[in-house]
Amino acid sequence: MNSTVPDPPIVVKIGGSTLGGNDTSLQDLVSLHAAGRAIVIVHGGGNVISEWMRRQNLAPNFVNGLRVTDGPSLEIVVAVLGGLVNKELTALMQKLGGPTIGISGMDGCLLQAHVANPDLGYVGEIVRVDPTPVNAIVAAGYIPMISPIAMDVTENSDHAGQPLNVNGDTAAGALAHAMGAERVIFLTDVTGVMDNGGRVIPRLNASTAVSLRNSGVARGGMLPKLDACLAAIADRAVASAHIIDGREQGALMDCVNGNPIGTRITP
């Protein structure tokens, strides 16, 4: 493993819904890393969390694409995201030949958050990102696989220092911004951001994306993705953010190579 400081990384958000039979995303990530690109992965796992919640007779509940997380739900989130899903994805990457280290956003105080909306329970709003541990992993030649669990840094809170559930898209956008990433790519199960007629919008700038978000055209799970894209490209910290269909073979490689796919959002 080399220990030189790498070029700005490509931050990629993957989710359980993108890991289908035709999905080549993990192989694409391994290939990009083998070609010398710095890769940082943030993963989700919402479907797996919901499955385990139902096993415990807990009903999944979402508000504007964010999971309402009470105490029992938080235990499942931490166990599933920080344990089961993170280690399964780490194992898959290594089986494909990609040297990968699985961590959570709590490790090294990477993601720091507070509870912004008590109605959502233990859902964190990220207030600070310290990319030092991720930079060290990347510089050592590894691929970090990060679960979106943040440390609660709310002052005078009984829950301070404990985990908070953070939306994976939000985590990826914040991390990309903090690292000054080359780009951030969100793999999802739709072909991109849609207009009123259900057609993919190939390009958006920040102001148009804000208008689209506020108009109500984008809804549900697309809202945190759009917000994450806007957070990443704020202050031109990241040149571009991409929302693409991770179910398509070679989609990730096409995006990195500049082929038109999905929606590209620029400052």
XYZ file of N, CA and C in Angstrom:
801
model
N 0.833 -1.190 0.000
C 0.000 0.000 0.000
C 0.877 1.254 0.000
N 0.531 2.246 -0.841
C 1.325 3.462 -0.845
C 0.836 4.377 0.256
N 1.674 5.330 0.654
C 1.320 6.250 1.723
C 1.383 7.689 1.252
N 1.371 7.915 -0.053
C 1.397 9.266 -0.577
C 0.013 9.888 -0.469
N -0.029 11.219 -0.458
C -1.308 11.913 -0.397
C -1.973 11.816 -1.760
N -3.182 11.275 -1.843
C -3.822 11.046 -3.132
C -4.444 12.311 -3.692
N -4.856 12.231 -4.948
C -5.628 13.298 -5.565
C -6.997 13.370 -4.893
N -7.746 14.462 -5.133
C -9.102 14.535 -4.567
C -9.901 13.292 -4.927
N -10.630 12.747 -3.973
C -11.302 11.468 -4.209
C -12.604 11.615 -4.973
N -13.069 10.504 -5.470
C -14.434 10.376 -5.953
C -15.236 9.773 -4.805
N -16.238 10.507 -4.335
C -17.101 10.010 -3.266
C -18.341 9.398 -3.906
N -18.650 8.175 -3.521
C -19.775 7.452 -4.118
C -20.710 6.984 -3.015
N -21.983 7.311 -3.165
C -23.008 6.817 -2.238
C -23.715 5.628 -2.890
N -23.660 4.490 -2.222
C -24.365 3.311 -2.697
C -25.437 2.957 -1.676
N -26.481 2.275 -2.138
C -27.550 1.880 -1.225
C -27.985 0.469 -1.510
N -28.672 -0.128 -0.554
C -29.131 -1.497 -0.739
C -29.979 -1.671 -1.975
N -30.722 -0.622 -2.362
C -31.614 -0.731 -3.513
C -30.858 -0.746 -4.832
N -29.557 -0.386 -4.832
C -28.792 -0.389 -6.083
C -28.057 -1.699 -6.296
N -28.023 -2.550 -5.288
C -27.226 -3.765 -5.394
C -28.077 -4.905 -5.941
N -28.376 -4.839 -7.225
C -29.182 -5.864 -7.873
C -28.335 -6.797 -8.706
N -28.994 -7.680 -9.436
C -28.296 -8.702 -10.201
C -27.434 -8.158 -11.324
N -27.850 -7.039 -11.951
C -27.090 -6.476 -13.063
C -26.130 -5.377 -12.631
N -26.146 -5.050 -11.343
C -25.342 -3.945 -10.843
C -23.855 -4.293 -10.882
N -23.067 -3.423 -11.529
C -21.614 -3.624 -11.587
C -20.882 -2.573 -10.768
N -21.594 -1.870 -9.887
C -21.010 -0.731 -9.188
C -19.785 -1.105 -8.368
N -19.863 -2.193 -7.613
C -18.727 -2.570 -6.776
C -17.521 -2.930 -7.626
N -17.738 -3.673 -8.710
C -16.627 -4.003 -9.601
C -16.055 -2.741 -10.230
N -16.915 -1.799 -10.603
C -16.445 -0.531 -11.161
C -15.590 0.222 -10.144
N -16.009 0.217 -8.895
C -15.243 0.896 -7.849
C -13.872 0.260 -7.660
N -13.844 -1.061 -7.674
C -12.567 -1.767 -7.551
C -11.668 -1.444 -8.740
N -12.240 -1.413 -9.935
C -11.459 -1.117 -11.143
C -10.910 0.304 -11.109
N -11.717 1.254 -10.663
C -11.253 2.638 -10.566
C -10.113 2.758 -9.563
N -10.244 2.065 -8.438
C -9.178 2.089 -7.436
C -7.902 1.466 -7.987
N -8.044 0.362 -8.704
C -6.872 -0.302 -9.285
C -6.182 0.589 -10.313
N -6.961 1.483 -10.933
C -6.400 2.403 -11.927
C -5.774 3.639 -11.282
N -5.777 3.682 -9.957
C -5.107 4.773 -9.262
C -6.011 5.882 -8.776
N -7.333 5.722 -8.915
C -8.249 6.750 -8.438
C -8.508 6.571 -6.949
N -8.586 7.678 -6.234
C -8.940 7.641 -4.815
C -10.456 7.518 -4.697
N -10.909 6.497 -3.995
C -12.333 6.190 -3.896
C -12.767 6.215 -2.432
N -13.884 6.884 -2.162
C -14.502 6.887 -0.834
C -15.964 6.486 -1.009
N -16.413 5.497 -0.244
C -17.781 4.992 -0.377
C -18.565 5.263 0.902
N -19.757 5.805 0.735
C -20.736 5.888 1.820
C -21.897 4.980 1.424
N -22.305 4.109 2.321
C -23.378 3.177 1.968
C -24.626 3.443 2.792
N -25.752 3.015 2.232
C -27.013 3.032 2.957
C -27.362 1.620 3.388
N -28.621 1.310 3.327
C -29.101 -0.002 3.742
C -30.504 0.080 4.292
N -31.249 1.079 3.800
C -32.588 1.319 4.326
C -33.513 0.127 4.230
N -33.430 -0.611 3.126
C -34.309 -1.775 2.968
C -34.019 -2.844 4.015
N -32.746 -3.025 4.327
C -32.364 -4.025 5.328
C -32.813 -3.576 6.717
N -32.666 -2.279 6.990
C -33.133 -1.754 8.277
C -34.630 -1.992 8.435
N -35.391 -1.671 7.394
C -36.848 -1.853 7.459
C -37.212 -3.314 7.676
N -36.472 -4.204 7.011
C -36.726 -5.637 7.174
C -36.508 -6.067 8.622
N -35.405 -5.609 9.232
C -35.118 -5.984 10.614
C -36.080 -5.312 11.593
N -36.543 -4.115 11.252
C -37.552 -3.475 12.102
C -38.839 -4.282 12.113
N -39.251 -4.742 10.938
C -40.483 -5.533 10.863
C -40.348 -6.841 11.630
N -39.130 -7.409 11.643
C -38.910 -8.631 12.424
C -39.150 -8.379 13.911
N -38.915 -7.127 14.330
C -39.120 -6.763 15.735
C -40.488 -6.113 15.960
N -41.373 -6.267 14.953
C -42.724 -5.696 15.023
C -42.706 -4.180 15.176
N -41.730 -3.540 14.526
C -41.647 -2.087 14.490
C -41.982 -1.624 13.076
N -42.823 -0.621 12.960
C -43.254 -0.145 11.644
C -42.347 0.985 11.173
N -41.668 0.824 10.021
C -40.855 1.915 9.472
C -41.726 3.128 9.157
N -41.202 4.312 9.476
C -41.945 5.552 9.248
C -40.987 6.608 8.707
N -41.384 7.287 7.631
C -40.519 8.277 6.992
C -41.229 9.624 6.896
N -40.462 10.699 7.044
C -40.946 12.062 6.839
C -39.976 12.759 5.899
N -40.451 13.145 4.714
C -39.601 13.784 3.699
C -38.347 12.967 3.406
N -38.516 11.662 3.336
C -37.413 10.787 2.978
C -36.493 10.427 4.125
N -36.756 10.938 5.329
C -35.911 10.662 6.489
C -36.627 9.706 7.434
N -35.892 8.687 7.906
C -36.477 7.665 8.768
C -36.671 8.199 10.185
N -37.890 8.107 10.679
C -38.148 8.430 12.077
C -37.496 7.348 12.933
N -36.662 7.772 13.906
C -35.807 6.825 14.625
C -35.961 6.999 16.131
N -36.753 6.116 16.754
C -36.853 6.130 18.212
C -35.753 5.246 18.795
N -35.770 5.058 20.115
C -34.709 4.294 20.760
C -34.533 2.887 20.219
N -35.600 2.061 20.181
C -35.459 0.710 19.635
C -35.038 0.703 18.165
N -35.541 1.664 17.400
C -35.157 1.737 15.986
C -33.681 2.080 15.843
N -33.175 2.964 16.722
C -31.765 3.355 16.646
C -30.854 2.158 16.867
N -31.222 1.286 17.803
C -30.407 0.091 18.040
C -30.309 -0.755 16.774
N -31.421 -0.881 16.050
C -31.417 -1.660 14.811
C -30.588 -0.961 13.746
N -30.731 0.362 13.639
C -29.960 1.126 12.652
C -28.464 0.929 12.865
N -28.019 1.067 14.108
C -26.588 0.939 14.398
C -26.104 -0.480 14.128
N -26.890 -1.473 14.552
C -26.490 -2.868 14.352
C -26.452 -3.236 12.877
N -27.452 -2.794 12.122
C -27.550 -3.171 10.709
C -26.560 -2.390 9.857
N -26.548 -1.047 10.004
C -25.650 -0.241 9.174
C -24.193 -0.408 9.584
N -23.928 -0.272 10.888
C -22.548 -0.341 11.360
C -21.984 -1.745 11.378
N -22.861 -2.742 11.428
C -22.406 -4.126 11.483
C -22.686 -4.890 10.219
N -23.896 -5.401 10.107
C -24.246 -6.341 9.042
C -23.961 -5.806 7.642
N -24.561 -4.669 7.282
C -24.414 -4.161 5.915
C -22.983 -3.723 5.644
N -22.383 -3.011 6.584
C -21.019 -2.520 6.385
C -20.042 -3.660 6.144
N -20.154 -4.702 6.930
C -19.196 -5.800 6.794
C -19.491 -6.664 5.568
N -20.764 -6.796 5.196
C -21.079 -7.532 3.968
C -20.505 -6.815 2.750
N -20.661 -5.490 2.698
C -20.138 -4.727 1.568
C -18.615 -4.729 1.560
N -18.015 -4.622 2.741
C -16.556 -4.686 2.832
C -16.052 -6.032 2.324
N -16.731 -7.099 2.710
C -16.337 -8.437 2.254
C -16.489 -8.578 0.745
N -17.590 -8.051 0.189
C -17.799 -8.126 -1.263
C -16.710 -7.377 -2.014
N -16.361 -6.193 -1.528
C -15.310 -5.411 -2.188
C -13.981 -6.157 -2.170
N -13.662 -6.764 -1.042
C -12.380 -7.464 -0.937
C -12.376 -8.732 -1.772
N -13.535 -9.375 -1.888
C -13.637 -10.556 -2.756
C -13.372 -10.182 -4.213
N -13.750 -8.948 -4.584
C -13.522 -8.461 -5.946
C -12.112 -7.914 -6.147
N -11.327 -7.890 -5.071
C -9.944 -7.440 -5.190
C -9.688 -6.029 -4.718
N -10.675 -5.405 -4.077
C -10.508 -4.035 -3.599
C -10.189 -3.988 -2.119
N -8.998 -3.532 -1.726
C -8.640 -3.458 -0.306
C -9.508 -2.420 0.402
N -10.356 -2.867 1.300
C -11.403 -2.011 1.853
C -11.400 -2.068 3.371
N -11.597 -0.917 3.997
C -11.714 -0.826 5.449
C -13.088 -0.264 5.779
N -13.876 -1.014 6.540
C -15.219 -0.592 6.900
C -15.236 0.151 8.221
N -15.798 1.355 8.217
C -15.908 2.163 9.430
C -17.299 2.801 9.469
N -17.609 3.439 10.583
C -18.834 4.234 10.672
C -18.448 5.696 10.824
N -19.435 6.562 10.699
C -19.176 7.983 10.867
C -18.826 8.374 12.285
N -19.023 7.471 13.255
C -18.615 7.742 14.634
C -17.116 7.578 14.816
N -16.505 6.727 14.008
C -15.091 6.413 14.188
C -14.231 7.640 13.900
N -13.361 7.970 14.848
C -12.509 9.137 14.689
C -13.281 10.437 14.668
N -14.518 10.428 15.178
C -15.390 11.616 15.150
C -15.539 12.154 13.736
N -15.634 11.247 12.770
C -15.746 11.631 11.365
C -16.985 12.487 11.111
N -18.155 12.004 11.504
C -19.407 12.735 11.323
C -19.937 13.160 12.688
N -20.100 14.451 12.873
C -20.599 14.993 14.134
C -21.933 15.689 13.872
N -22.904 15.426 14.728
C -24.260 15.894 14.444
C -24.998 16.234 15.729
N -26.133 16.898 15.556
C -27.048 17.079 16.676
C -28.463 16.780 16.201
N -29.352 16.587 17.163
C -30.749 16.323 16.827
C -31.398 17.651 16.457
N -31.763 17.791 15.196
C -32.326 19.054 14.726
C -33.838 19.097 14.869
N -34.485 17.938 14.740
C -35.947 17.873 14.787
C -36.360 16.733 15.711
N -36.738 17.042 16.942
C -37.107 15.984 17.893
C -38.222 15.075 17.389
N -39.057 15.573 16.468
C -40.140 14.741 15.934
C -39.610 13.547 15.153
N -38.361 13.647 14.666
C -37.751 12.542 13.922
C -37.006 11.582 14.843
N -36.904 11.914 16.136
C -36.190 11.047 17.058
C -34.688 11.235 16.953
N -33.967 10.128 16.990
C -32.505 10.181 16.988
C -31.953 10.265 15.563
N -32.388 11.279 14.849
C -31.894 11.547 13.500
C -30.995 12.768 13.573
N -29.781 12.633 13.075
C -28.806 13.696 13.211
C -28.751 14.635 12.027
N -28.517 15.904 12.326
C -28.159 16.892 11.316
C -26.668 17.150 11.465
N -25.911 16.906 10.417
C -24.458 17.009 10.496
C -24.046 18.461 10.688
N -23.229 18.706 11.707
C -22.744 20.058 11.981
C -21.245 20.186 11.732
N -20.544 19.059 11.669
C -19.105 19.110 11.407
C -18.657 17.774 10.847
N -17.713 17.843 9.922
C -17.082 16.644 9.364
C -15.583 16.769 9.568
N -14.980 15.771 10.174
C -13.522 15.723 10.307
C -13.023 14.577 9.441
N -12.548 14.887 8.225
C -12.167 13.820 7.293
C -10.821 13.180 7.585
N -10.177 13.543 8.708
C -8.837 13.025 9.003
C -8.754 11.501 8.919
N -9.662 10.745 9.560
C -9.533 9.281 9.473
C -9.719 8.747 8.061
N -10.610 9.358 7.283
C -10.819 8.906 5.905
C -9.606 9.238 5.052
N -9.044 10.435 5.244
C -7.834 10.796 4.503
C -6.704 9.807 4.774
N -6.587 9.375 6.032
C -5.525 8.431 6.388
C -5.738 7.083 5.708
N -6.983 6.623 5.669
C -7.288 5.343 5.021
C -6.991 5.415 3.530
N -7.424 6.511 2.892
C -7.195 6.674 1.453
C -5.706 6.791 1.155
N -4.990 7.582 1.958
C -3.560 7.779 1.724
C -2.778 6.484 1.875
N -3.296 5.563 2.700
C -2.627 4.273 2.888
C -2.945 3.286 1.776
N -3.785 3.690 0.825
C -4.063 2.838 -0.324
C -5.316 2.000 -0.215
N -6.138 2.274 0.790
C -7.361 1.499 0.990
C -8.592 2.268 0.510
N -9.699 1.559 0.419
C -10.998 2.146 0.090
C -11.826 2.186 1.371
N -12.183 3.365 1.879
C -13.049 3.408 3.058
C -14.500 3.124 2.690
N -15.128 2.262 3.473
C -16.549 1.933 3.331
C -17.245 2.451 4.592
N -18.036 3.515 4.457
C -18.506 4.272 5.617
C -20.007 4.111 5.805
N -20.404 3.712 7.010
C -21.832 3.669 7.335
C -22.239 5.015 7.929
N -23.439 5.507 7.572
C -23.853 6.856 7.988
C -24.415 6.915 9.404
N -23.537 6.693 10.361
C -23.879 6.823 11.773
C -22.991 7.924 12.331
N -23.586 8.947 12.916
C -22.829 10.097 13.397
C -22.768 10.110 14.919
N -21.819 10.892 15.445
C -21.720 11.084 16.889
C -22.531 12.309 17.293
N -23.341 12.146 18.323
C -24.135 13.256 18.840
C -23.227 14.198 19.628
N -23.117 15.442 19.174
C -22.285 16.430 19.866
C -23.152 17.540 20.465
N -24.437 17.250 20.681
C -25.339 18.230 21.283
C -24.897 18.534 22.710
N -24.684 19.813 23.006
C -24.246 20.201 24.343
C -25.366 19.978 25.358
N -24.954 19.579 26.553
C -25.889 19.390 27.671
C -27.003 18.398 27.341
N -26.657 17.395 26.534
C -27.626 16.362 26.185
C -27.222 15.045 26.819
N -28.204 14.323 27.348
C -27.923 13.008 27.922
C -27.435 12.034 26.856
N -27.726 12.343 25.591
C -27.356 11.450 24.493
C -26.024 11.838 23.856
N -25.376 12.882 24.353
C -24.108 13.342 23.779
C -23.080 12.214 23.786
N -22.359 12.094 22.680
C -21.360 11.041 22.541
C -21.913 9.734 22.035
N -23.236 9.645 21.897
C -23.897 8.429 21.437
C -24.215 8.533 19.940
N -24.593 7.420 19.311
C -24.840 7.445 17.866
C -26.146 8.130 17.486
N -26.133 8.710 16.289
C -27.332 9.252 15.667
C -27.446 8.684 14.263
N -28.660 8.444 13.840
C -28.924 7.990 12.481
C -28.838 9.190 11.541
N -28.012 9.083 10.508
C -27.876 10.156 9.528
C -28.227 9.595 8.160
N -29.000 10.333 7.388
C -29.311 9.897 6.035
C -28.020 9.705 5.247
N -27.913 8.587 4.530
C -26.685 8.276 3.804
C -26.350 9.279 2.723
N -27.371 9.800 2.040
C -27.128 10.817 1.019
C -26.550 12.077 1.654
N -27.139 12.481 2.775
C -26.662 13.661 3.490
C -25.209 13.490 3.905
N -24.881 12.307 4.424
C -23.512 12.029 4.854
C -22.539 12.107 3.688
N -22.914 11.545 2.551
C -22.032 11.558 1.382
C -21.790 12.972 0.883
N -22.846 13.786 0.842
C -22.692 15.160 0.389
C -21.802 15.971 1.309
N -22.002 15.819 2.620
C -21.200 16.558 3.590
C -19.741 16.125 3.544
N -19.513 14.819 3.410
C -18.146 14.313 3.354
C -17.443 14.774 2.082
N -18.144 14.732 0.951
C -17.556 15.187 -0.309
C -17.142 16.647 -0.212
N -17.990 17.468 0.390
C -17.679 18.889 0.553
C -16.452 19.075 1.433
N -16.409 18.356 2.559
C -15.299 18.504 3.501
C -13.974 18.051 2.902
N -14.021 17.052 2.016
C -12.798 16.515 1.415
C -12.409 17.244 0.132
N -13.264 18.150 -0.346
C -12.984 18.786 -1.632
C -12.892 17.760 -2.738
N -13.877 16.864 -2.771
C -13.841 15.728 -3.699
C -13.840 16.185 -5.152
N -13.312 15.323 -6.002
C -13.367 15.567 -7.443
C -14.817 15.642 -7.899
N -15.632 14.718 -7.395
C -17.064 14.680 -7.677
C -17.720 13.761 -6.664
N -19.036 13.856 -6.575
C -19.793 12.934 -5.738
C -20.880 12.322 -6.607
N -21.043 11.010 -6.481
C -21.980 10.264 -7.322
C -22.946 9.500 -6.422
N -24.234 9.704 -6.657
C -25.271 9.010 -5.895
C -25.888 7.936 -6.782
N -25.695 6.688 -6.384
C -26.294 5.570 -7.112
C -27.665 5.284 -6.517
N -28.679 5.238 -7.368
C -30.035 5.046 -6.882
C -30.775 4.076 -7.788
N -32.079 3.949 -7.576
C -32.864 2.999 -8.363
C -33.810 3.710 -9.325
N -33.472 4.953 -9.661
C -34.180 5.685 -10.717
C -33.133 6.221 -11.685
N -33.580 6.650 -12.865
C -32.632 7.021 -13.917
C -32.063 8.423 -13.759
N -32.544 9.174 -12.777
C -32.043 10.521 -12.537
C -33.142 11.391 -11.964
N -32.898 12.694 -11.939
C -33.914 13.644 -11.494
C -34.910 13.848 -12.628
N -36.189 13.742 -12.313
C -37.234 13.813 -13.338
C -37.913 15.185 -13.352
N -38.390 15.566 -14.555
C -39.221 16.758 -14.655
C -40.688 16.372 -14.461
N -41.581 17.320 -14.654
C -43.014 17.061 -14.451
C -43.554 15.963 -15.352
N -42.918 15.791 -16.510
C -43.377 14.788 -17.467
C -42.733 13.440 -17.294
N -41.933 13.278 -16.232
C -41.278 11.999 -15.992
C -40.042 11.772 -16.832
N -39.508 12.844 -17.431
C -38.295 12.731 -18.243
C -37.080 13.108 -17.406
N -35.968 12.414 -17.651
C -34.738 12.701 -16.925
C -34.202 14.069 -17.333
N -33.807 14.856 -16.341
C -33.163 16.144 -16.590
C -31.655 15.904 -16.590
N -30.978 16.011 -17.741
C -29.563 15.636 -17.789
C -28.634 16.587 -17.044
N -28.984 17.886 -17.009
C -28.101 18.862 -16.359
C -28.918 19.849 -15.536
N -28.391 20.191 -14.374
C -28.985 21.210 -13.517
C -27.867 22.049 -12.925
N -28.102 23.354 -12.764
C -27.194 24.122 -11.927
C -27.836 24.276 -10.551
N -27.100 24.866 -9.616
C -27.574 24.897 -8.236
C -28.903 25.635 -8.101
N -29.025 26.789 -8.754
C -30.252 27.574 -8.599
C -31.460 26.846 -9.183
N -31.270 26.181 -10.322
C -32.368 25.422 -10.923
C -32.744 24.231 -10.052
N -31.741 23.596 -9.450
C -32.010 22.462 -8.564
C -32.813 22.901 -7.346
N -32.491 24.081 -6.808
C -33.243 24.606 -5.665
C -34.695 24.859 -6.064
N -34.894 25.449 -7.229
C -36.253 25.719 -7.709
C -37.036 24.427 -7.894
N -36.361 23.421 -8.446
C -37.008 22.127 -8.668
C -37.410 21.502 -7.341
N -36.529 21.610 -6.371
C -36.814 21.045 -5.056
C -38.006 21.748 -4.419
N -37.996 23.072 -4.464
C -39.039 23.843 -3.791
C -40.388 23.776 -4.505
N -40.365 23.409 -5.779
C -41.607 23.358 -6.554
C -42.453 22.133 -6.225
N -41.830 21.136 -5.587
C -42.552 19.914 -5.275
C -42.444 18.853 -6.345
N -41.734 19.158 -7.447
C -41.542 18.151 -8.500
C -40.714 16.993 -7.955
N -39.651 17.329 -7.228
C -38.849 16.296 -6.562
C -39.466 16.022 -5.196
N -39.628 14.757 -4.861
C -40.284 14.419 -3.593
C -39.713 13.108 -3.040
N -40.115 12.802 -1.809
C -39.711 11.540 -1.187
C -38.207 11.407 -1.063
N -37.699 10.239 -1.460
C -36.278 9.956 -1.323
C -35.378 10.802 -2.195
N -35.943 11.487 -3.209
C -35.124 12.353 -4.048
C -34.750 13.647 -3.323
N -35.548 14.061 -2.336
C -35.272 15.308 -1.631
C -33.921 15.297 -0.921
N -33.617 14.276 -0.085
C -32.295 14.274 0.535
C -31.163 14.157 -0.471
N -31.406 13.519 -1.613
C -30.363 13.429 -2.637
C -30.066 14.797 -3.240
N -31.120 15.538 -3.580
C -30.918 16.884 -4.115
C -30.237 17.781 -3.085
N -30.697 17.707 -1.838
C -30.083 18.512 -0.784
C -28.610 18.154 -0.618
N -28.292 16.872 -0.703
C -26.907 16.429 -0.560
C -26.046 16.929 -1.714
N -26.596 16.906 -2.919
C -25.867 17.440 -4.073
C -25.561 18.918 -3.873
N -26.566 19.674 -3.432
C -26.386 21.109 -3.226
C -25.376 21.385 -2.117
N -25.406 20.574 -1.054
C -24.442 20.744 0.033
C -23.023 20.457 -0.443
N -22.878 19.456 -1.297
C -21.547 19.084 -1.785
C -20.934 20.179 -2.642
N -21.730 20.754 -3.545
C -21.181 21.725 -4.501
C -21.183 23.149 -3.967
N -21.696 23.360 -2.748
C -21.704 24.704 -2.163
C -20.286 25.257 -2.098
N -20.147 26.546 -2.352
C -18.839 27.212 -2.350
C -17.881 26.590 -3.358
N -18.435 25.878 -4.332
C -17.633 25.220 -5.380
C -16.587 24.268 -4.791
N -16.911 23.699 -3.617
C -15.989 22.740 -2.992
C -15.851 21.489 -3.838
N -16.929 21.107 -4.522
C -16.948 19.940 -5.411
C -17.446 20.425 -6.766
N -16.791 19.969 -7.833
C -17.113 20.483 -9.170
C -18.471 20.019 -9.671
N -18.846 18.790 -9.341
C -20.117 18.279 -9.852
C -20.646 17.164 -8.966
N -21.975 17.066 -8.946
C -22.666 15.980 -8.251
C -23.547 15.269 -9.264
N -23.662 13.946 -9.130
C -24.358 13.140 -10.130
C -25.347 12.208 -9.445
N -26.544 12.100 -10.008
C -27.542 11.129 -9.561
C -27.801 10.194 -10.728
N -27.434 8.913 -10.563
C -27.515 7.963 -11.674
C -28.168 6.663 -11.216
N -28.584 5.867 -12.183
C -29.220 4.574 -11.910
C -28.140 3.515 -11.707
N -27.942 3.114 -10.449
C -26.908 2.138 -10.143
C -27.233 0.730 -10.584
N -28.453 0.507 -11.084
C -28.834 -0.839 -11.526
C -28.314 -1.148 -12.924
N -27.887 -0.124 -13.655
C -27.417 -0.319 -15.022
C -25.960 -0.769 -15.031
N -25.665 -1.740 -15.864
C -24.288 -2.217 -15.987
C -23.390 -1.084 -16.463
N -22.263 -0.901 -15.774
C -21.284 0.091 -16.184
C -21.687 1.528 -15.946
N -22.786 1.755 -15.204
C -23.276 3.122 -15.010
C -22.240 4.001 -14.325
N -21.625 3.479 -13.289
C -20.647 4.265 -12.546
C -19.445 4.612 -13.416
N -18.947 3.634 -14.164
C -17.800 3.880 -15.035
C -18.155 4.889 -16.122
N -19.363 4.784 -16.669
C -19.806 5.753 -17.671
C -19.794 7.163 -17.096
N -20.276 7.306 -15.879
C -20.331 8.617 -15.243
C -18.932 9.194 -15.054
N -18.024 8.390 -14.533
C -16.661 8.856 -14.288
C -15.961 9.211 -15.596
N -16.267 8.475 -16.659
C -15.634 8.727 -17.958
C -16.280 9.870 -18.730
N -17.293 10.496 -18.144
C -17.893 11.659 -18.777
C -19.001 11.366 -19.762
N -19.436 10.110 -19.845
C -20.545 9.777 -20.737
C -21.858 10.285 -20.142
N -22.780 10.766 -20.984
C -24.035 11.311 -20.459
C -24.899 10.219 -19.831
N -25.153 10.347 -18.557
C -25.977 9.379 -17.836
C -26.559 10.069 -16.612
N -27.826 9.829 -16.341
C -28.455 10.398 -15.167
C -28.517 11.911 -15.201
N -28.400 12.514 -14.010
C -28.461 13.969 -13.856
C -27.160 14.484 -13.261
N -26.591 15.505 -13.897
C -25.362 16.147 -13.426
C -25.717 17.525 -12.885
N -25.289 17.801 -11.657
C -25.594 19.076 -11.007
C -24.287 19.814 -10.737
N -24.221 21.063 -11.171
C -23.014 21.872 -11.018
C -23.340 23.158 -10.265
N -22.319 23.812 -9.700
C -22.559 25.059 -8.938
C -23.208 26.148 -9.794
